[in-house]
Tab-separated table of C-alpha atoms and ligand atoms in Angstrom:
chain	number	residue	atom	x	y	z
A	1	UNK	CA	67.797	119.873	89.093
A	2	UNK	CA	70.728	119.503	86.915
A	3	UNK	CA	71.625	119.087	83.045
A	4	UNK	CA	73.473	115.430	82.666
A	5	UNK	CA	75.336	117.020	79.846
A	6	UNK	CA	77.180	118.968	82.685
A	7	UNK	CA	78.833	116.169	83.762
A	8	UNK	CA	81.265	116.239	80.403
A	9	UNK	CA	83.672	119.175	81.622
A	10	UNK	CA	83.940	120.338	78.202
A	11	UNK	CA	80.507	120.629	78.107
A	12	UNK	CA	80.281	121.969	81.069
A	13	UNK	CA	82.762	124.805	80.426
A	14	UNK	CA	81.678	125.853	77.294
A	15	UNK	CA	77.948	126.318	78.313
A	16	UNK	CA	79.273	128.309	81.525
A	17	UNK	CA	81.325	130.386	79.326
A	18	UNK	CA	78.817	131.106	77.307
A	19	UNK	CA	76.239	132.000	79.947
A	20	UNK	CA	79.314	133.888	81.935
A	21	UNK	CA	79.080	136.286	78.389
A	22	UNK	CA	75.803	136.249	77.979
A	23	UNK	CA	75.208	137.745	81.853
A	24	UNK	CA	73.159	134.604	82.996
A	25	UNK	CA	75.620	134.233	85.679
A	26	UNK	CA	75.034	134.743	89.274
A	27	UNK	CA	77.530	137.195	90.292
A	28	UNK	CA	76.734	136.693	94.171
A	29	UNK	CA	80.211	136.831	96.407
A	30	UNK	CA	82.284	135.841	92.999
A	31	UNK	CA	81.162	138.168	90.751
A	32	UNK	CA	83.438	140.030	88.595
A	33	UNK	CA	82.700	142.421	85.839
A	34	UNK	CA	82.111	140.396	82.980
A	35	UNK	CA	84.198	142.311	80.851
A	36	UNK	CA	87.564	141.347	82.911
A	37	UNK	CA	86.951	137.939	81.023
A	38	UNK	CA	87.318	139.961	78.241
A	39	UNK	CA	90.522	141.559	78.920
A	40	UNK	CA	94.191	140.754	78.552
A	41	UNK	CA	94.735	137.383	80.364
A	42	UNK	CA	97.394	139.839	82.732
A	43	UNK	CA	94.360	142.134	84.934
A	44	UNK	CA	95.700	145.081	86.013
A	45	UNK	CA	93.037	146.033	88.407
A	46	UNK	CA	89.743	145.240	89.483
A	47	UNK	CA	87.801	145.157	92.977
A	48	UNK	CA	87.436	141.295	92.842
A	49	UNK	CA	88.030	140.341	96.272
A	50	UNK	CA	87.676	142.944	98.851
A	51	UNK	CA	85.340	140.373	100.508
A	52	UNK	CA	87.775	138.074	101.237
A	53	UNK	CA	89.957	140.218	103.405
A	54	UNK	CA	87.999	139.515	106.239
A	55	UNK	CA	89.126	135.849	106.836
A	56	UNK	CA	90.632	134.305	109.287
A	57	UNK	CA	94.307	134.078	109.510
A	58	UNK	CA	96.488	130.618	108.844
A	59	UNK	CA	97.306	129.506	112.026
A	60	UNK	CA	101.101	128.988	111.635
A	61	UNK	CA	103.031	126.010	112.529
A	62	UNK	CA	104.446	126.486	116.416
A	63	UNK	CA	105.839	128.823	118.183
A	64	UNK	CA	106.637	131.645	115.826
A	65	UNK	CA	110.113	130.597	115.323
A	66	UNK	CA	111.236	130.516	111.531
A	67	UNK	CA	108.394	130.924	109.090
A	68	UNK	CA	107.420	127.749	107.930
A	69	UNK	CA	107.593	126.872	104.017
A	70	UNK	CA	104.803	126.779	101.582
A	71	UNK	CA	105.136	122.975	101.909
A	72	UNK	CA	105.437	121.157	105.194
A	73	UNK	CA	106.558	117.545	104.215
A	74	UNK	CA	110.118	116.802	103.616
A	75	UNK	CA	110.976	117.056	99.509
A	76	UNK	CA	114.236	114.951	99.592
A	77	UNK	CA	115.594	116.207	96.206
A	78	UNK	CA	115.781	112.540	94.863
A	79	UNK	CA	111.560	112.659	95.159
A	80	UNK	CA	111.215	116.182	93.750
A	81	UNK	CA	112.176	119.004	92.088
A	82	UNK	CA	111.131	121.957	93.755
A	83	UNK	CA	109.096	124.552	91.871
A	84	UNK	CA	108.595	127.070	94.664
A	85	UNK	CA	105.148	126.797	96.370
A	86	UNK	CA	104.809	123.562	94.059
A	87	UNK	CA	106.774	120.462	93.818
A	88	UNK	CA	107.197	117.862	91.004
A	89	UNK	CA	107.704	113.923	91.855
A	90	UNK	CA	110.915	112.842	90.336
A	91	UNK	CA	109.507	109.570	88.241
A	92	UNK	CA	112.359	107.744	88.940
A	93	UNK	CA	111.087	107.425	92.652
A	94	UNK	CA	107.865	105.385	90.956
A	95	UNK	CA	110.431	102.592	89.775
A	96	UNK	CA	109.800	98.964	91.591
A	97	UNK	CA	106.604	100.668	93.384
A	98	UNK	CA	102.885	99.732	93.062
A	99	UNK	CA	100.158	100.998	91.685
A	100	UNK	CA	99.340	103.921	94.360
A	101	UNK	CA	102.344	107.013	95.096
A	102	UNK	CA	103.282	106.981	98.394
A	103	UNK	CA	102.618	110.201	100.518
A	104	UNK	CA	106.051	110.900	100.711
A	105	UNK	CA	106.585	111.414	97.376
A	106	UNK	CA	102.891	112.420	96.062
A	107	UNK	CA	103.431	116.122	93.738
A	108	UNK	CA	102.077	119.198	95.969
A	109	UNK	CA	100.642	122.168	93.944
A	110	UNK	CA	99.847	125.050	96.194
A	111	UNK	CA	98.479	128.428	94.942
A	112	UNK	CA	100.301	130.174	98.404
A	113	UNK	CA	101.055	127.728	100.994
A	114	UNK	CA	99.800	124.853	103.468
A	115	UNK	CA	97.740	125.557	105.926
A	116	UNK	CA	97.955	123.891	109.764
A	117	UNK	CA	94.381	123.311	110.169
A	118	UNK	CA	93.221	121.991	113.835
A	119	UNK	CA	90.460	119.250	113.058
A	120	UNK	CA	89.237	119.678	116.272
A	121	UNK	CA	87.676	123.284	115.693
A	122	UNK	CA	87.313	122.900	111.851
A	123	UNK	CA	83.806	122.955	110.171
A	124	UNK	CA	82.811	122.180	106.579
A	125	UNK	CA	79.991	124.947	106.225
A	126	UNK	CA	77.590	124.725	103.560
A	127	UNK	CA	75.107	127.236	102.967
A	128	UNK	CA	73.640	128.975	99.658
A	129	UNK	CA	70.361	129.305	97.879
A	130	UNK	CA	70.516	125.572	96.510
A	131	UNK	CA	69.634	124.747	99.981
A	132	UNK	CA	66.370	124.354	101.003
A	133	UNK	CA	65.852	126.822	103.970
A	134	UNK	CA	64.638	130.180	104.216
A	135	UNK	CA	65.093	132.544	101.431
A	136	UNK	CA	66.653	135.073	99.852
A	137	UNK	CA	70.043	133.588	101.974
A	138	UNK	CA	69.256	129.519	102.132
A	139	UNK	CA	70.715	128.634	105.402
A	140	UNK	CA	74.044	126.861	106.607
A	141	UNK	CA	74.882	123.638	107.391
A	142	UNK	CA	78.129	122.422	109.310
A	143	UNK	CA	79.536	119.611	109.969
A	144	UNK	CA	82.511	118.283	112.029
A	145	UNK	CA	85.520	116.053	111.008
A	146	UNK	CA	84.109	113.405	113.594
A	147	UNK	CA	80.257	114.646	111.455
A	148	UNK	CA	82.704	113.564	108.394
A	149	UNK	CA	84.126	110.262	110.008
A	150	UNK	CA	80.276	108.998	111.076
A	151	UNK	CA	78.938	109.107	107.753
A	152	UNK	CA	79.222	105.661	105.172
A	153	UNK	CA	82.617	106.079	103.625
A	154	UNK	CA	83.542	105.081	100.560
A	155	UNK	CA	87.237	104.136	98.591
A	156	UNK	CA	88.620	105.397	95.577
A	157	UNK	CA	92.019	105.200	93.527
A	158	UNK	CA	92.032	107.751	91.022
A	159	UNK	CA	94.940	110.263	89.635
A	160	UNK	CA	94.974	113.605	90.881
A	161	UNK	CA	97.112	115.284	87.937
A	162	UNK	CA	97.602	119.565	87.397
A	163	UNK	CA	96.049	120.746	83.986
A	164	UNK	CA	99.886	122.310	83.699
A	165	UNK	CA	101.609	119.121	84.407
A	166	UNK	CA	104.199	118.879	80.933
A	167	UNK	CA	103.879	122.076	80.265
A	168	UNK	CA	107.322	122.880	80.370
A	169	UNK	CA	107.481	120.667	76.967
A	170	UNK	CA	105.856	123.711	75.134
A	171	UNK	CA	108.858	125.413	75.691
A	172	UNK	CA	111.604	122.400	75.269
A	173	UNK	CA	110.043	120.550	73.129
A	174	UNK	CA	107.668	123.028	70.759
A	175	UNK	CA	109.613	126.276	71.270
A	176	UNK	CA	106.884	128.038	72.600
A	177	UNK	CA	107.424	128.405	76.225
A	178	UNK	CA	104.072	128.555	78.146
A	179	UNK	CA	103.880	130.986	81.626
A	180	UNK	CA	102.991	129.157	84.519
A	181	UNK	CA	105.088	126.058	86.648
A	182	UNK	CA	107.313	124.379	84.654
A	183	UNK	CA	106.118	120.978	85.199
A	184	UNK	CA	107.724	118.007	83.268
A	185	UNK	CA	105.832	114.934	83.867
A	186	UNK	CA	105.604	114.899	87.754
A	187	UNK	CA	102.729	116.661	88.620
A	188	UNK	CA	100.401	113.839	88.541
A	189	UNK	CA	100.053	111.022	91.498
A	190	UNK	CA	97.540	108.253	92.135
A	191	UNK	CA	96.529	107.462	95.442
A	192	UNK	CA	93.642	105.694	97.402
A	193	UNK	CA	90.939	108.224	98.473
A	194	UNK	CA	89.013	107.217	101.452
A	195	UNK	CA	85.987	110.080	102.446
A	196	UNK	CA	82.368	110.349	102.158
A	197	UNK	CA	80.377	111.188	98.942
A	198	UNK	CA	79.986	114.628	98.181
A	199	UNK	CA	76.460	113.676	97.196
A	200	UNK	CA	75.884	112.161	100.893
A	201	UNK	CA	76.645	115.353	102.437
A	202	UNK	CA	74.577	117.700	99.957
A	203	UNK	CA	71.501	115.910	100.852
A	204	UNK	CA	72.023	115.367	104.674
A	205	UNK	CA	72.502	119.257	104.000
A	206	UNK	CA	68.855	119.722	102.229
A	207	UNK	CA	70.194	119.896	98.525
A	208	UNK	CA	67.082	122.064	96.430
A	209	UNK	CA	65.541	120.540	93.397
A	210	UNK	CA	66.856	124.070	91.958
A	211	UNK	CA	70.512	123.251	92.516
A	212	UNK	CA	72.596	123.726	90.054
A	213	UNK	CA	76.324	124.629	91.365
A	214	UNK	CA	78.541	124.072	94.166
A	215	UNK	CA	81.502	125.752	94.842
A	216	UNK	CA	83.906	124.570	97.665
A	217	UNK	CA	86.196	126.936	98.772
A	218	UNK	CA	90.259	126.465	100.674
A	219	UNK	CA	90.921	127.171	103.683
A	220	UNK	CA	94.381	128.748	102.244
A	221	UNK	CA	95.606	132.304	102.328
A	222	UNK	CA	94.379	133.975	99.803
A	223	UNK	CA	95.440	134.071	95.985
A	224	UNK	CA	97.089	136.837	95.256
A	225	UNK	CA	98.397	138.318	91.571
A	226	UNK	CA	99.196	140.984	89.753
A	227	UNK	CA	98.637	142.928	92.709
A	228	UNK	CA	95.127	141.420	92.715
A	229	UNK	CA	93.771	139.519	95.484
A	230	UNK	CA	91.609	137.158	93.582
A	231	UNK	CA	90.345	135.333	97.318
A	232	UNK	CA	90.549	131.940	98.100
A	233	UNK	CA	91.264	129.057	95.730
A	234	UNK	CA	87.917	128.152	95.037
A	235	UNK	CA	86.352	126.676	91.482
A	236	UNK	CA	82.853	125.471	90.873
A	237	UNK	CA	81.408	122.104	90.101
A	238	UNK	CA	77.744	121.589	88.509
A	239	UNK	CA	75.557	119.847	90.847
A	240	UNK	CA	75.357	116.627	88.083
A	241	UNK	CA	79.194	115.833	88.882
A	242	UNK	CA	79.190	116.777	92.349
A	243	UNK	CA	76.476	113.688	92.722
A	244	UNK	CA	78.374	111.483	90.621
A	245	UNK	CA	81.431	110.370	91.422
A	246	UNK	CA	82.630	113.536	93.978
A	247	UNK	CA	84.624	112.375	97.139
A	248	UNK	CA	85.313	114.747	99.977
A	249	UNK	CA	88.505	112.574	101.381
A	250	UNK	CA	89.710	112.848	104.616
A	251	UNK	CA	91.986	109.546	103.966
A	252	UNK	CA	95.265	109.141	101.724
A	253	UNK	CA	97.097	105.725	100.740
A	254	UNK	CA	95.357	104.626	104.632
A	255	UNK	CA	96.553	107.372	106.461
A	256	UNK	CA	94.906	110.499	107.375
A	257	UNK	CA	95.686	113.502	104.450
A	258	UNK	CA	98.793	114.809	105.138
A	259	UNK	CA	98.694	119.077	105.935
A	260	UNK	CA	99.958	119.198	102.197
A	261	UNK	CA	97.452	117.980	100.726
A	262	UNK	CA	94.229	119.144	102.249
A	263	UNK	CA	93.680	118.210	106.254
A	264	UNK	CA	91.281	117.466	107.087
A	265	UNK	CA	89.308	117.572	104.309
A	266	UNK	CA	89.574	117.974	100.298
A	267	UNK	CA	87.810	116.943	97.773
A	268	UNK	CA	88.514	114.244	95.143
A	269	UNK	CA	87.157	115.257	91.656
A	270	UNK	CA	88.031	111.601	89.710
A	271	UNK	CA	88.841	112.871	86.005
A	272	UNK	CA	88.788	116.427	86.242
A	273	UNK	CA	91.731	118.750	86.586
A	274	UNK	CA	93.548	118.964	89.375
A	275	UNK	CA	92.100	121.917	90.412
A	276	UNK	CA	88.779	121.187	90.945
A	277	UNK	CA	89.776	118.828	93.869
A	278	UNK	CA	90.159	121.540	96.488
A	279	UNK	CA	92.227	121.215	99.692
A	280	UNK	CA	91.601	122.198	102.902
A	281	UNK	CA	87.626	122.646	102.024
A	282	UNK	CA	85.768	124.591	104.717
A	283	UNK	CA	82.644	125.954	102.709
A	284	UNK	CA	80.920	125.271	100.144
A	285	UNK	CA	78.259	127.416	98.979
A	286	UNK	CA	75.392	125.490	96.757
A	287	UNK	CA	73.356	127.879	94.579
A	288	UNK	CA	70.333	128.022	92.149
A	289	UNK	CA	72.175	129.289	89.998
A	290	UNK	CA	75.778	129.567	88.069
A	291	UNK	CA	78.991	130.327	89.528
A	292	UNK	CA	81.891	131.702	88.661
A	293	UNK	CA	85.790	132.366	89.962
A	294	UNK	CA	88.552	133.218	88.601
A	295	UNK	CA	89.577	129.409	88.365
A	296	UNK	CA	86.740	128.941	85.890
A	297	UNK	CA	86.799	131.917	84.036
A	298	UNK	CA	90.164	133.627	83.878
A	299	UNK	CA	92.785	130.702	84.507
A	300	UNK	CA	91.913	126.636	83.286
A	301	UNK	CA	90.977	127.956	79.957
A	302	UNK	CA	92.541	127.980	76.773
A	303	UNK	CA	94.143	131.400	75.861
A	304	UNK	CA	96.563	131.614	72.716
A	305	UNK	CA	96.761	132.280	69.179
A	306	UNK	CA	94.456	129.048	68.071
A	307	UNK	CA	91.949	130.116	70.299
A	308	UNK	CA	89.300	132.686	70.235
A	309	UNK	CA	90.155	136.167	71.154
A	310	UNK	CA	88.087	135.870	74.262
A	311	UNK	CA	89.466	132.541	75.854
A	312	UNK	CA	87.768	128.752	75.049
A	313	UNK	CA	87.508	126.632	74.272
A	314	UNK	CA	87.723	125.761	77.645
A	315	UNK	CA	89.561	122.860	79.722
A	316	UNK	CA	88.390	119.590	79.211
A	317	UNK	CA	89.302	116.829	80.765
A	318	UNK	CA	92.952	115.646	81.075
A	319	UNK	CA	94.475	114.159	78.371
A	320	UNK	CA	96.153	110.838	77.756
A	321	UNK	CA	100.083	111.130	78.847
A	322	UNK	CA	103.071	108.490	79.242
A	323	UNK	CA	106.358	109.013	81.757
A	324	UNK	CA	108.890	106.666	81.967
A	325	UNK	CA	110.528	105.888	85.472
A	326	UNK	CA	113.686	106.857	84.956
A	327	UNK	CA	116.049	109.662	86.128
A	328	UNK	CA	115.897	112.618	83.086
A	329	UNK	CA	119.150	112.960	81.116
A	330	UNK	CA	119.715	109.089	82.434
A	331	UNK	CA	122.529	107.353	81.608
A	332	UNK	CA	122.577	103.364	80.750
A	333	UNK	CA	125.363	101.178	79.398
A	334	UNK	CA	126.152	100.197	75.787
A	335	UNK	CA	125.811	96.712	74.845
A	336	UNK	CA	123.716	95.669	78.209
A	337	UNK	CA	119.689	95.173	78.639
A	338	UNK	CA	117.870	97.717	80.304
A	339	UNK	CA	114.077	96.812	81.519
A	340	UNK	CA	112.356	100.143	80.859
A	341	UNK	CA	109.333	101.041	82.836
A	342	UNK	CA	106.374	102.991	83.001
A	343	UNK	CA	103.067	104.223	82.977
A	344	UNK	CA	100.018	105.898	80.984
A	345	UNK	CA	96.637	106.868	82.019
A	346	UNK	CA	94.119	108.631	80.421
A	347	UNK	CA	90.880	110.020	81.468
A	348	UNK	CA	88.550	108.234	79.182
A	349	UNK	CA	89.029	104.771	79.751
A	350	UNK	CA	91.841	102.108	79.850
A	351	UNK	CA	94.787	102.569	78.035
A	352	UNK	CA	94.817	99.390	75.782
A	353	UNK	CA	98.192	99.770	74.022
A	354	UNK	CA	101.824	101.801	74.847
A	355	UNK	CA	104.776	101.859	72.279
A	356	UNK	CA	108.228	102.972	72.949
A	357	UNK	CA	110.544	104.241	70.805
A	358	UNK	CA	114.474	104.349	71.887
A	359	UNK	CA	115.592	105.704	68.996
A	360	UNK	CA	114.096	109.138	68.913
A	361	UNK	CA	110.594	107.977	67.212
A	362	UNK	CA	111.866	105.947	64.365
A	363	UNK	CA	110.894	102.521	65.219
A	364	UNK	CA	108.650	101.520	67.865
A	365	UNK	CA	107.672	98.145	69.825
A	366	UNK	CA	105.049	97.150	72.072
A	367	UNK	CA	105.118	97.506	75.763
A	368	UNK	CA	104.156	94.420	77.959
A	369	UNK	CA	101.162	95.943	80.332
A	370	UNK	CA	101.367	95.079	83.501
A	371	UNK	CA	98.558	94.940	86.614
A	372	UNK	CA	95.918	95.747	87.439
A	373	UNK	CA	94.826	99.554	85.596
A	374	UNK	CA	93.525	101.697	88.749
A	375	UNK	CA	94.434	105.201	87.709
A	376	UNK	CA	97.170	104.229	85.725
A	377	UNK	CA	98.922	101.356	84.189
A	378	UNK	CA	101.683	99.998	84.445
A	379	UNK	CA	103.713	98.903	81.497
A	380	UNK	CA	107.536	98.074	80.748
A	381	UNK	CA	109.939	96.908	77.401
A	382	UNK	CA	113.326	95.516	77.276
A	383	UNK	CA	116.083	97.224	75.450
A	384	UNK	CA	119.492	96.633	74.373
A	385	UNK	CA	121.457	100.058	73.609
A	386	UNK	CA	124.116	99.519	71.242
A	387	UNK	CA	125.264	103.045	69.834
A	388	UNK	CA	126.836	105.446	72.716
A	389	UNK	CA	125.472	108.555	72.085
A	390	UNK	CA	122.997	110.806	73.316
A	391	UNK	CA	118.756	109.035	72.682
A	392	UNK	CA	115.755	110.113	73.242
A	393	UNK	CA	112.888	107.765	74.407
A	394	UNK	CA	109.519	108.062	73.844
A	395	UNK	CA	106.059	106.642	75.091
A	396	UNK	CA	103.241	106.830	73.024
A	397	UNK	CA	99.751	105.322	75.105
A	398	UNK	CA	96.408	104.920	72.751
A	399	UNK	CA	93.220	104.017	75.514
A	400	UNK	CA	89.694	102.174	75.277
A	401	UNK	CA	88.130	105.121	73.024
A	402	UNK	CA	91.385	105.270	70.539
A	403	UNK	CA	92.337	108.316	72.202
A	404	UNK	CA	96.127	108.458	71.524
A	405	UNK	CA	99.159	111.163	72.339
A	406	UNK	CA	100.118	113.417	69.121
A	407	UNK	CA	103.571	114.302	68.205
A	408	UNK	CA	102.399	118.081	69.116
A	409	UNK	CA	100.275	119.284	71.437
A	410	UNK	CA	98.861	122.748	70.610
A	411	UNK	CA	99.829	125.701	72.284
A	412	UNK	CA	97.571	127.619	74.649
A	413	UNK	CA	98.936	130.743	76.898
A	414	UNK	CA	99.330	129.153	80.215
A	415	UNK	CA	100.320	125.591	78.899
A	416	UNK	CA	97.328	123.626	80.205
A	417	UNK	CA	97.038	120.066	78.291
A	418	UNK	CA	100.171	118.821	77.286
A	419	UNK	CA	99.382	115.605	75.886
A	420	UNK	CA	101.976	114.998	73.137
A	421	UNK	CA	104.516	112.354	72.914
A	422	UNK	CA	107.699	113.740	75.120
A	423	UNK	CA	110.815	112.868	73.832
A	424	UNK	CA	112.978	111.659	77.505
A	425	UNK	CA	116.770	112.119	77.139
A	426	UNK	CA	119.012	109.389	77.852
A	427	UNK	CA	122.632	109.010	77.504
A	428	UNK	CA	124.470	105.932	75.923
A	429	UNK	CA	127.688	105.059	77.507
B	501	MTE	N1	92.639	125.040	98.523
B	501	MTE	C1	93.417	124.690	97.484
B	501	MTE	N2	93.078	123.597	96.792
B	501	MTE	C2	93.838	123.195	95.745
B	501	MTE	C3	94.968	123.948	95.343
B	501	MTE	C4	95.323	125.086	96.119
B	501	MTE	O1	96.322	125.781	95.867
B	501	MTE	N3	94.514	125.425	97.179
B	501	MTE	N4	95.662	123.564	94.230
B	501	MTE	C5	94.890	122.782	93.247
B	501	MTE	C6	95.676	122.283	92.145
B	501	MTE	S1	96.008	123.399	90.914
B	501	MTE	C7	96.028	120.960	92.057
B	501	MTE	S2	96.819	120.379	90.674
B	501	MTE	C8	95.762	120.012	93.156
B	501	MTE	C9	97.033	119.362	93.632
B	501	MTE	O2	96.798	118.468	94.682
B	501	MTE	P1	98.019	117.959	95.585
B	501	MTE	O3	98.799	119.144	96.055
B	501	MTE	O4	97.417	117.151	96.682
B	501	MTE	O5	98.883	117.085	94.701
B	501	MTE	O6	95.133	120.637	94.259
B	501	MTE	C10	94.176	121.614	93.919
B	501	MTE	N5	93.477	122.065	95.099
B	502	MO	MO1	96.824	122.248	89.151
């Protein structure tokens, strides 16, 4: 049914890229000329998603007084710095807190906007030729949020982070801006996931031996750019990780998902890029065969001058990053000890060590970890400024497998990846 070694993104990227050249693809509802992956990373044109016109409208929030904003929680600008349809959590609003971010302050990354979804009249449809059914067309499936709520459920806390999140660093840091958000470190949050396996409903749905992808699809407006409407967000999973670990949540932190990020139901992709965990999921389509969007073929790539002409390799997993809790361009006293705080995480495995550096990188010490590691960890130093004067202070995490943050990270086009050490500015006074 599925190759194992599909379960390593990296893997799993490079051997749909390759196939995605090579034609193997199933073009089905997603299919674009394969030569657009070829092209300049800006399409002018193409007919890519005439099909998608046809869907329903967002039902908007009330009576059709103002038009509500791409985001429809509060963002209190000591949580978050706005980034239009996006929002960053300010880390400073992690100090003193546990382990999970509270809803109130968890980052929202929205391709166009939230959508006011009634669970009463939503259905997660699944239908596709990885069904077993009637060919050519397989047949659908649905189920309803109560469907959802009756099926074993299962807990998880795991980071939902954006493959952009530091990218503005590129630019600050590197000199080499990158286009896209400019994240700094707050587009990453760690919650507890309550939902039911993926896996539970692909075989209550008649999962085929011949599966091979899913793709579940938002219930957003569409994506629109460049003049191009590129349908909804939508970017598929093989069928080895969608059994795995694959949550579709209808819970956050205990409380039912907030609009913003996904009611009534997303999914929860543990270790993959934040894009793979879509919001608002209301079909999924399972196929025999490959699929392929524009969110796995022309965007969460690697595009730039150390990469090959045609894109790759692609996104792997995240990659192991530090923030410090503290306001950016903080200020601290001279001469008085400051308890510095933190965390790391890295997709791979526990982070085993973090060293700071208040001096700009030339000395470090050893951070005390603290708790439990679920997602992230926790860690924090004491320091004693002397000099007043402008400081930078840096994390450096290393985890289980010795994977450890470089001094640069290298550049890619749209800034995916930013793992390097980033240098936090703090003022002495
Ligand atoms: N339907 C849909 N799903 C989506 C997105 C979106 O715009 N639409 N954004 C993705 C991206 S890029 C990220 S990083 C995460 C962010 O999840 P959050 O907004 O709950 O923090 O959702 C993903 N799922
Ligand atoms: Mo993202």
């Amino acid at each position: 049914m599925s190759d194992d070694g599909l379960l390593d993104e990296h893997h799993y990227d490079l051997t749909r890229t390759r196939q995605w050249l090579e034609g193997e693809g199933g073009a089905g509802r997603d299919g674009r000329a394969r030569r657009d992956l070829l092209r300049s990373l800006v399409v002018a044109g193409g007919a890519a998603a005439r099909h998608w016109t046809d869907r329903a409208p967002v039902r908007a929030a009330g009576p059709a007084a103002a038009e509500p904003g791409p985001i429809v929680k509060p963002l209190p600008p000591d949580l978050f710095i706005a980034h239009g349809t996006n929002a960053e959590m300010r880390w400073e609003a992690m100090k003193g807190k546990g382990l999970l971010v509270p809803n109130d302050r968890f980052f929202v990354r929205n391709h166009t906007r939230t959508p006011l979804i009634d669970a009463r009249t939503w259905r997660l449809r699944l239908h596709g030729t990885g069904l077993r059914g009637a060919p050519p067309a397989g047949r659908a499936v649905e189920f309803g949020y109560e469907d959802l709520l009756a099926l074993p459920a299962e807990t998880m806390t795991v980071a939902v982070e954006c493959a952009g999140n530091g990218r503005s660093f590129y630019g600050t840091q590197q000199g080499t801006p990158a286009e896209g958000t400019p994240w700094r470190l707050g587009g990453v949050g760690v919650a507890r996931w309550r939902g039911v396996r993926l896996a539970t409903v692909l075989e209550r749905a008649g999962l085929a031996e011949t599966a091979v992808d899913v793709l579940p699809r938002g219930l957003d407006p569409n994506f629109v750019t460049g003049g191009v409407d590129l349908g909804p967000v939508r970017r598929p999973l093989p069928v080895a990780k969608a059994l795995d670990d694959v949550l579709l949540a209808y819970e956050m932190n205990g409380e039912p998902l907030p609009p913003d990020h996904g009611f009534p139901v997303r999914l929860v992709v543990p270790g993959w890029i934040g894009v793979s965990s879509v919001k608002w999921v209301g079909e999924i389509e399972v196929a025999d065969r490959p699929l392929f969007s524009p969110w796995n073929t022309r965007f969460y790539r690697l595009f730039g001058p150390d990469h090959p002409p045609e894109g790759g390799p692609p996104l792997a997993e995240q990659v192991v990053k530090s923030a410090f809790e503290l306001p950016w361009d903080a200020t601290v006293r001279a001469g008085r000890p400051v308890v510095l705080t933190g965390r790391s995480w890295s997709p791979h495995g526990p982070v085993r060590r973090v060293e700071v550096s208040t001096d700009g990188g030339a000395t470090w010490r050893t951070a005390r970890l603290r708790g439990p590691e679920r997602g992230w960890r926790r860690w924090e130093t004491t320091w004693r400024p002397d000099r007043p004067g402008p400081t930078a202070l840096l994390a450096r995490a290393t985890d289980a497998s010795g994977a450890t943050q470089p001094d640069r990270a290298v550049f890619n086009t749209y800034g995916y990846l930013f793992g390097a050490v980033v240098r936090h500015p703090v003022l002495v006074a």
